[in-house]
C-alpha positions as a Python dict, from the first residue, in 0.01 Angstrom:
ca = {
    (1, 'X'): (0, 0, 0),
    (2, 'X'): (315, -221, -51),
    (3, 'X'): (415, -424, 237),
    (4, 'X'): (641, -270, 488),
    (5, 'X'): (1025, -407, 461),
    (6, 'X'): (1111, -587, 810),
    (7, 'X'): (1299, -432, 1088),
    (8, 'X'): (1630, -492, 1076),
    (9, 'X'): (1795, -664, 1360),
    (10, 'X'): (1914, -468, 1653),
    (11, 'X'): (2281, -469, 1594),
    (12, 'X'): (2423, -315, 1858),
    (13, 'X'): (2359, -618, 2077),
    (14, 'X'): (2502, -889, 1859),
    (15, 'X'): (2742, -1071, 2030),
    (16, 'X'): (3112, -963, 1827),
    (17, 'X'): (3452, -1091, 1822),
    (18, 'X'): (3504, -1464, 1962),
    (19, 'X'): (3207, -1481, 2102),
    (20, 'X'): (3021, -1389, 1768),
    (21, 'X'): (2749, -1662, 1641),
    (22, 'X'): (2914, -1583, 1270),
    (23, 'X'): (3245, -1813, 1393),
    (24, 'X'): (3235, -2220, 1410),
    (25, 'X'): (3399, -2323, 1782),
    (26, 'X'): (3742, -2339, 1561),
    (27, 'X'): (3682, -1991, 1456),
    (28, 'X'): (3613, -1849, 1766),
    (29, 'X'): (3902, -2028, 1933),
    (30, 'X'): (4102, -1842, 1628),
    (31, 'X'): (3960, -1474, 1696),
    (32, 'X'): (3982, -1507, 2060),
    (33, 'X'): (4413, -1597, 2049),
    (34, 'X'): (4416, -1301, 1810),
    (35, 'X'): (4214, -1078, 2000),
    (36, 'X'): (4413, -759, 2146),
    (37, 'X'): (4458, -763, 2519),
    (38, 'X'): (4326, -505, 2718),
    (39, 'X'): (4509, -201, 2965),
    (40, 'X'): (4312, -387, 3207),
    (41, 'X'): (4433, -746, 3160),
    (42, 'X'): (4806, -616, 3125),
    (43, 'X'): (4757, -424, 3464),
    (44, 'X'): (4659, -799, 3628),
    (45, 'X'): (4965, -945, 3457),
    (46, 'X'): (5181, -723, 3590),
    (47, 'X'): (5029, -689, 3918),
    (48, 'X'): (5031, -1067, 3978),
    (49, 'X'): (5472, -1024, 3878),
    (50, 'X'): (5452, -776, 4149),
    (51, 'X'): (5308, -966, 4442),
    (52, 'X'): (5513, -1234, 4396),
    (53, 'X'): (5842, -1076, 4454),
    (54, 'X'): (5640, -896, 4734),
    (55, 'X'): (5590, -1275, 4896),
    (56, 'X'): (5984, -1423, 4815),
    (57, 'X'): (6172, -1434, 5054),
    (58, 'X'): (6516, -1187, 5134),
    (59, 'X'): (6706, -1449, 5025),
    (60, 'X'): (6550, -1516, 4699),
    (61, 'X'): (6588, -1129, 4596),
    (62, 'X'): (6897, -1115, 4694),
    (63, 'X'): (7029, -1366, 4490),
    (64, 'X'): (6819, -1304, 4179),
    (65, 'X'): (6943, -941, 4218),
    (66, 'X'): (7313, -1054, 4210),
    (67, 'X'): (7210, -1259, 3902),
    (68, 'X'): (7105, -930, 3736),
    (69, 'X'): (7388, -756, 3839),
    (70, 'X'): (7599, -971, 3656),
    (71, 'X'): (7437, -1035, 3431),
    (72, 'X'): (7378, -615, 3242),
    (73, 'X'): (7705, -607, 3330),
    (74, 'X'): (7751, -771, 2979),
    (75, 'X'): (7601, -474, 2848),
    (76, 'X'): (7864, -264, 2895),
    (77, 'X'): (8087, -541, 2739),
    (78, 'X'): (7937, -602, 2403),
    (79, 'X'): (7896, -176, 2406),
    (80, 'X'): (8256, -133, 2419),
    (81, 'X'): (8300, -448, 2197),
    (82, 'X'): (8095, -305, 1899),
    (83, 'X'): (8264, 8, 1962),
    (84, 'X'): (8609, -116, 1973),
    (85, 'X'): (8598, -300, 1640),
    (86, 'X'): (8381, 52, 1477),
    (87, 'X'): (8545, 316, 1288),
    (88, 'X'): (8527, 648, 1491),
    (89, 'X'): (8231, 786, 1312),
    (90, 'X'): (7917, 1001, 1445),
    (91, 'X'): (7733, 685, 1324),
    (92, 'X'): (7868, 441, 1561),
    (93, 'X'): (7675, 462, 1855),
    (94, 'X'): (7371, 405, 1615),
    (95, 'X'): (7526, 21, 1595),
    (96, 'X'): (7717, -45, 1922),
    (97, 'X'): (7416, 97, 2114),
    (98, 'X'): (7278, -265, 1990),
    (99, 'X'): (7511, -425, 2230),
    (100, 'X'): (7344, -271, 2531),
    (101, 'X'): (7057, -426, 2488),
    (102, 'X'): (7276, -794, 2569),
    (103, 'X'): (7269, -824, 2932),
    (104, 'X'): (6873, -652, 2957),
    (105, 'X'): (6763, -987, 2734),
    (106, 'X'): (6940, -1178, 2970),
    (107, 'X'): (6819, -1041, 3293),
    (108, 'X'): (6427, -1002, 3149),
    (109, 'X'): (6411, -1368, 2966),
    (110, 'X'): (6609, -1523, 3289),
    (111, 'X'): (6355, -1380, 3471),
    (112, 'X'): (6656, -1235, 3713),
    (113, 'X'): (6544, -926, 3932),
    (114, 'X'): (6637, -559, 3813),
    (115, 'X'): (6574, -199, 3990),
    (116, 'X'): (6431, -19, 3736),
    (117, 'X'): (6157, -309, 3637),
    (118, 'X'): (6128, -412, 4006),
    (119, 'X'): (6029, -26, 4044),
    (120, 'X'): (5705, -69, 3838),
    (121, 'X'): (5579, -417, 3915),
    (122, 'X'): (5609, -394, 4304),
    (123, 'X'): (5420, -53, 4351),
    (124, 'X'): (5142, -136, 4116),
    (125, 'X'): (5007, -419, 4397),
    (126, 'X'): (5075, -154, 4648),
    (127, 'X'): (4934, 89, 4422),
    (128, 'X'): (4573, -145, 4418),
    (129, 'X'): (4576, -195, 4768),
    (130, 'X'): (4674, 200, 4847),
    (131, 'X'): (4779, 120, 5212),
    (132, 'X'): (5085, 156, 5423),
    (133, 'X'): (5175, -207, 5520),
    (134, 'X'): (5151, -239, 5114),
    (135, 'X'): (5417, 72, 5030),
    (136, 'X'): (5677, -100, 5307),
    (137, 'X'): (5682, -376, 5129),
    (138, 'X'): (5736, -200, 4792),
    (139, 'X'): (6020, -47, 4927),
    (140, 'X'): (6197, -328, 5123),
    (141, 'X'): (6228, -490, 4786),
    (142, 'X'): (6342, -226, 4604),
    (143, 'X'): (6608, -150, 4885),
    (144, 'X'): (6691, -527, 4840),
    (145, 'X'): (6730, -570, 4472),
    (146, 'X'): (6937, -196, 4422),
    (147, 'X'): (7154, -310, 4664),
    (148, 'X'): (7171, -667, 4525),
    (149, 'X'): (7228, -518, 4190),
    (150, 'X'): (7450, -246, 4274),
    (151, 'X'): (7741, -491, 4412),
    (152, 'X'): (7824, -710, 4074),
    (153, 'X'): (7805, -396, 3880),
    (154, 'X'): (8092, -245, 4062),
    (155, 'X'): (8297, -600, 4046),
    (156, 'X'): (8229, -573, 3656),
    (157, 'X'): (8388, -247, 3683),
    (158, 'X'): (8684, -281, 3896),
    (159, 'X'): (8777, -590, 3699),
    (160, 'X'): (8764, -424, 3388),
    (161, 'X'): (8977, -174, 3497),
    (162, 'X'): (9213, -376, 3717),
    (163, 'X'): (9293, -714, 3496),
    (164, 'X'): (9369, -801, 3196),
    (165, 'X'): (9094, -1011, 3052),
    (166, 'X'): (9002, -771, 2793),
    (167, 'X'): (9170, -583, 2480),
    (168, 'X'): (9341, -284, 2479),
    (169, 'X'): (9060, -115, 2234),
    (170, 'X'): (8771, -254, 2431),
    (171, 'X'): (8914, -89, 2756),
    (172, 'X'): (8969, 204, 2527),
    (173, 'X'): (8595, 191, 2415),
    (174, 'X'): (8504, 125, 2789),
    (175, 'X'): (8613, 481, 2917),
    (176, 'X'): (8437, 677, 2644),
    (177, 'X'): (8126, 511, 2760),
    (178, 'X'): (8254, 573, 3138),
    (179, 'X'): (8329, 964, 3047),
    (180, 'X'): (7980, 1034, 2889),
    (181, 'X'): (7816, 841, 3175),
    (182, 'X'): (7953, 1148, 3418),
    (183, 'X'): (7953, 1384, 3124),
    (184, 'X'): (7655, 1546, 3256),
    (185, 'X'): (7536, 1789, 3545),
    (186, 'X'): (7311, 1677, 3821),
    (187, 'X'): (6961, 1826, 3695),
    (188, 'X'): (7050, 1701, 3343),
    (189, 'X'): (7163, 1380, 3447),
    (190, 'X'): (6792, 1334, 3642),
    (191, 'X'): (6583, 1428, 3352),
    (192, 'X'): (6787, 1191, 3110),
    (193, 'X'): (6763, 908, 3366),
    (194, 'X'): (6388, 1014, 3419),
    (195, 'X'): (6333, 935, 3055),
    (196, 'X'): (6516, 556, 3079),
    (197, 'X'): (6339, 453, 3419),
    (198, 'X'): (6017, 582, 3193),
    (199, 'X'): (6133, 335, 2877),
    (200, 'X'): (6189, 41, 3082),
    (201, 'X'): (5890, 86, 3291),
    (202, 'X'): (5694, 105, 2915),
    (203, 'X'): (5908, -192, 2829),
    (204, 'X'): (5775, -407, 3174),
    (205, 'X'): (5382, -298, 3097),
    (206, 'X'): (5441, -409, 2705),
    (207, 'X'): (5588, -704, 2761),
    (208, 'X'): (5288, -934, 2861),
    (209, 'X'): (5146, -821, 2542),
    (210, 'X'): (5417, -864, 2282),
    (211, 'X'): (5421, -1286, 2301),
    (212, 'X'): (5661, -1425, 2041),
    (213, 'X'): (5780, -1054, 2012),
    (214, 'X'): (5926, -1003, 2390),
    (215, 'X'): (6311, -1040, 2272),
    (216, 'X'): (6233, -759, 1988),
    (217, 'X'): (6091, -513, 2226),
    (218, 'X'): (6384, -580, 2509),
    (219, 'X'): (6621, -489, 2198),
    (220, 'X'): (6410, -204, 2083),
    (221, 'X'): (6358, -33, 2401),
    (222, 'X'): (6662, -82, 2580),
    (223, 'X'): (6846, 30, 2228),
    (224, 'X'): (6633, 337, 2235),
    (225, 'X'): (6812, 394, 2594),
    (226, 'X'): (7191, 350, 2536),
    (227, 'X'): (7148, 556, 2170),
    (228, 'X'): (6991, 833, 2323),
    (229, 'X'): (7237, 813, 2615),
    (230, 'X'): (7005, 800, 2861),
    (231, 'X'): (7172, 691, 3232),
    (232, 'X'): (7072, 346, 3402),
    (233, 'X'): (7160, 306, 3775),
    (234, 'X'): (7261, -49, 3741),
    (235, 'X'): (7406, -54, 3360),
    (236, 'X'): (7555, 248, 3401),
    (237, 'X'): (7719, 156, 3741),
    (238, 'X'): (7948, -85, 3623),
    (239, 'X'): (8048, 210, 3334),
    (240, 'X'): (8080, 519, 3583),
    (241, 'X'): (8310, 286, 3886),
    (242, 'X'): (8518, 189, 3581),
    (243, 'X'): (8647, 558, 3542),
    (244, 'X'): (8679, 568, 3930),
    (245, 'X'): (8875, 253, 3890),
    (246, 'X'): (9091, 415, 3623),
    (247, 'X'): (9162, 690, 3757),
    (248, 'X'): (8945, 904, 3567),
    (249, 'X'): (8674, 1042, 3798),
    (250, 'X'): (8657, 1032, 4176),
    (251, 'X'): (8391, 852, 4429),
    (252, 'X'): (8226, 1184, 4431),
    (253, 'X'): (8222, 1211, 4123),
    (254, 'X'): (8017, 850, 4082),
    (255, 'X'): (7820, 952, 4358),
    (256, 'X'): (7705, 1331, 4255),
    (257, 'X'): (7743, 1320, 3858),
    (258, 'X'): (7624, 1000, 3823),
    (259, 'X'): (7471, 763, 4096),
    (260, 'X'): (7243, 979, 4288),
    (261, 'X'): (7111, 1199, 3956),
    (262, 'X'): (7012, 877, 3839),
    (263, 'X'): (6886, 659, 4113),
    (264, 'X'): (6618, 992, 4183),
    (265, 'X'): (6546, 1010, 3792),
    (266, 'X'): (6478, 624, 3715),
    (267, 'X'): (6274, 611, 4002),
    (268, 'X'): (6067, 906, 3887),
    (269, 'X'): (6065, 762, 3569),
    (270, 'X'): (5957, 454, 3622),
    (271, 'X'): (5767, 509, 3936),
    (272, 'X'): (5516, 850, 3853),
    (273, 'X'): (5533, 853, 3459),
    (274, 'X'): (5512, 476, 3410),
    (275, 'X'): (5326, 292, 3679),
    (276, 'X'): (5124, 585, 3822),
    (277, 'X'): (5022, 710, 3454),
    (278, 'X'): (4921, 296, 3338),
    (279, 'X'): (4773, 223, 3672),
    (280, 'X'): (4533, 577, 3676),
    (281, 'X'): (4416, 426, 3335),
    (282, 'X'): (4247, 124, 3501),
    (283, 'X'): (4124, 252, 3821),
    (284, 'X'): (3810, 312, 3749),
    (285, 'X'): (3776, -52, 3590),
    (286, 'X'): (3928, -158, 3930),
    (287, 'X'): (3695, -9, 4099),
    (288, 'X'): (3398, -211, 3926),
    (289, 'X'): (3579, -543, 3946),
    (290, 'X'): (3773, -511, 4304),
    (291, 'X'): (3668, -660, 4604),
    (292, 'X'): (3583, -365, 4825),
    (293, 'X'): (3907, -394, 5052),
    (294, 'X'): (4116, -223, 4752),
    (295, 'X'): (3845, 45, 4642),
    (296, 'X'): (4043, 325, 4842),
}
């Protein structure tokens, strides 16, 4: 009888990726910064962002919010800018929606606070923790921050409207993005702004992910929002009081075509469909590697 070939080692146990005995140190070091990070890791990433604006202080979210108030509010400038200086062609919002995306790079890489991203990353700590004291303070920062936000957005608009800092074709550009943000019923208006607190709540859990990439994916996601014409309570703000401001559309108007429709549909959207979906993911995980005051 011929001898027997030997066994074959048990693969299955073989240490793989960084840690495989195949790679030199260098090697390893090599895999492991290429190495793909898990739901799991992303979900501690974004919790950690979450309890710290949990922990600052009123007057630190107030101010950042202000920050970010002002700061989308150049959103709605470079929008009508590109637009202005556009032929009027169905293919125009395809390039001016590019513009939108302006103040949302400032706000995310100046680390300034926003609604619809402060609605994901402070109820996914309250989310791990699952207890009242934990959903309070959810909501007393997203009470501070909307309101925070809310106030600059409305001086972008009535000084659009009321001075004379910017062309005649801008401010002409500026009320067709005013009209379409009120263009809409109330239902409608929720399920479009359902859909943009959804993209920028995808845009927050992607983010600790993309590296070197994080300016790309603010421009590709918040592009997506403005080309599909999907409302954002604090972008949109500064767009809808501008018609109030010129006459075009009343405070009820901003309040029941535009405002409340959207405030209810980004915070669905960004709220059930994105944190609730990404943290339901993980939980079991959680519940493996969570000391036993979260497993709830």
């Amino acid at each position: 009888m011929g001898e027997q070939a030997p066994e074959k080692p048990d693969q299955t146990d073989e240490q793989i990726g960084p840690d495989s005995p195949h790679l030199d140190e260098q090697q390893q070091e090599q895999a492991a910064s290429r190495a793909t990070i898990g739901p799991l890791v992303i979900h501690e990433v974004v919790r950690a962002q979450g309890v710290e604006e949990l922990e600052r202080s009123t007057r630190g979210l107030v101010w950042s919010g202000l920050a970010a108030g002002l700061s989308i509010g150049f959103s709605f400038l470079a929008d009508a800018t590109i637009m202005a200086a556009l032929p009027d062609r169905p293919w125009r919002p395809l390039i001016s929606s590019f513009g939108y995306s302006i103040g949302f790079l400032i706000v995310v890489l100046g680390q300034q606070q926003l609604f619809t991203e402060t609605t994901l990353t402070a109820l996914i700590p309250a989310l791990t923790e699952n207890t009242l004291a934990s959903y309070r303070r959810a909501a007393r920062v997203w009470g501070l921050v909307l309101c925070a936000n809310i106030l600059p957005t409305l001086l972008w608009g009535w000084v659009a409207a009321r001075s004379e800092l910017f062309p005649h074709a801008t401010i002409m550009a500026m009320r067709e993005l005013s009209d379409a943000s009120m263009a809409h019923g109330f239902w409608q208006t929720m399920g479009l702004a359902a859909l943009a607190g959804w993209l920028i709540g995808l845009m927050v859990w992607i983010l600790p992910a993309s590296g070197s990439a994080k300016p790309f994916m603010v421009i590709l996601l918040t592009y997506l929002v403005a080309m599909f014409g999907f409302p954002h309570i604090i972008a949109g703000s500064a767009e809808a009081f501008f018609g109030v401001m010129m006459g075009n559309a009343t405070i009820g108007d901003f309040l029941g075509r535009f405002f409340i429709p959207t405030l209810i549909g980004n915070m669905v959207g960004g709220t059930v469909l994105a944190a609730m979906f990404n943290h339901a993911q993980i939980k079991d995980e959680l519940k493996e590697s969570t000391p036993d005051k979260f497993r709830r």
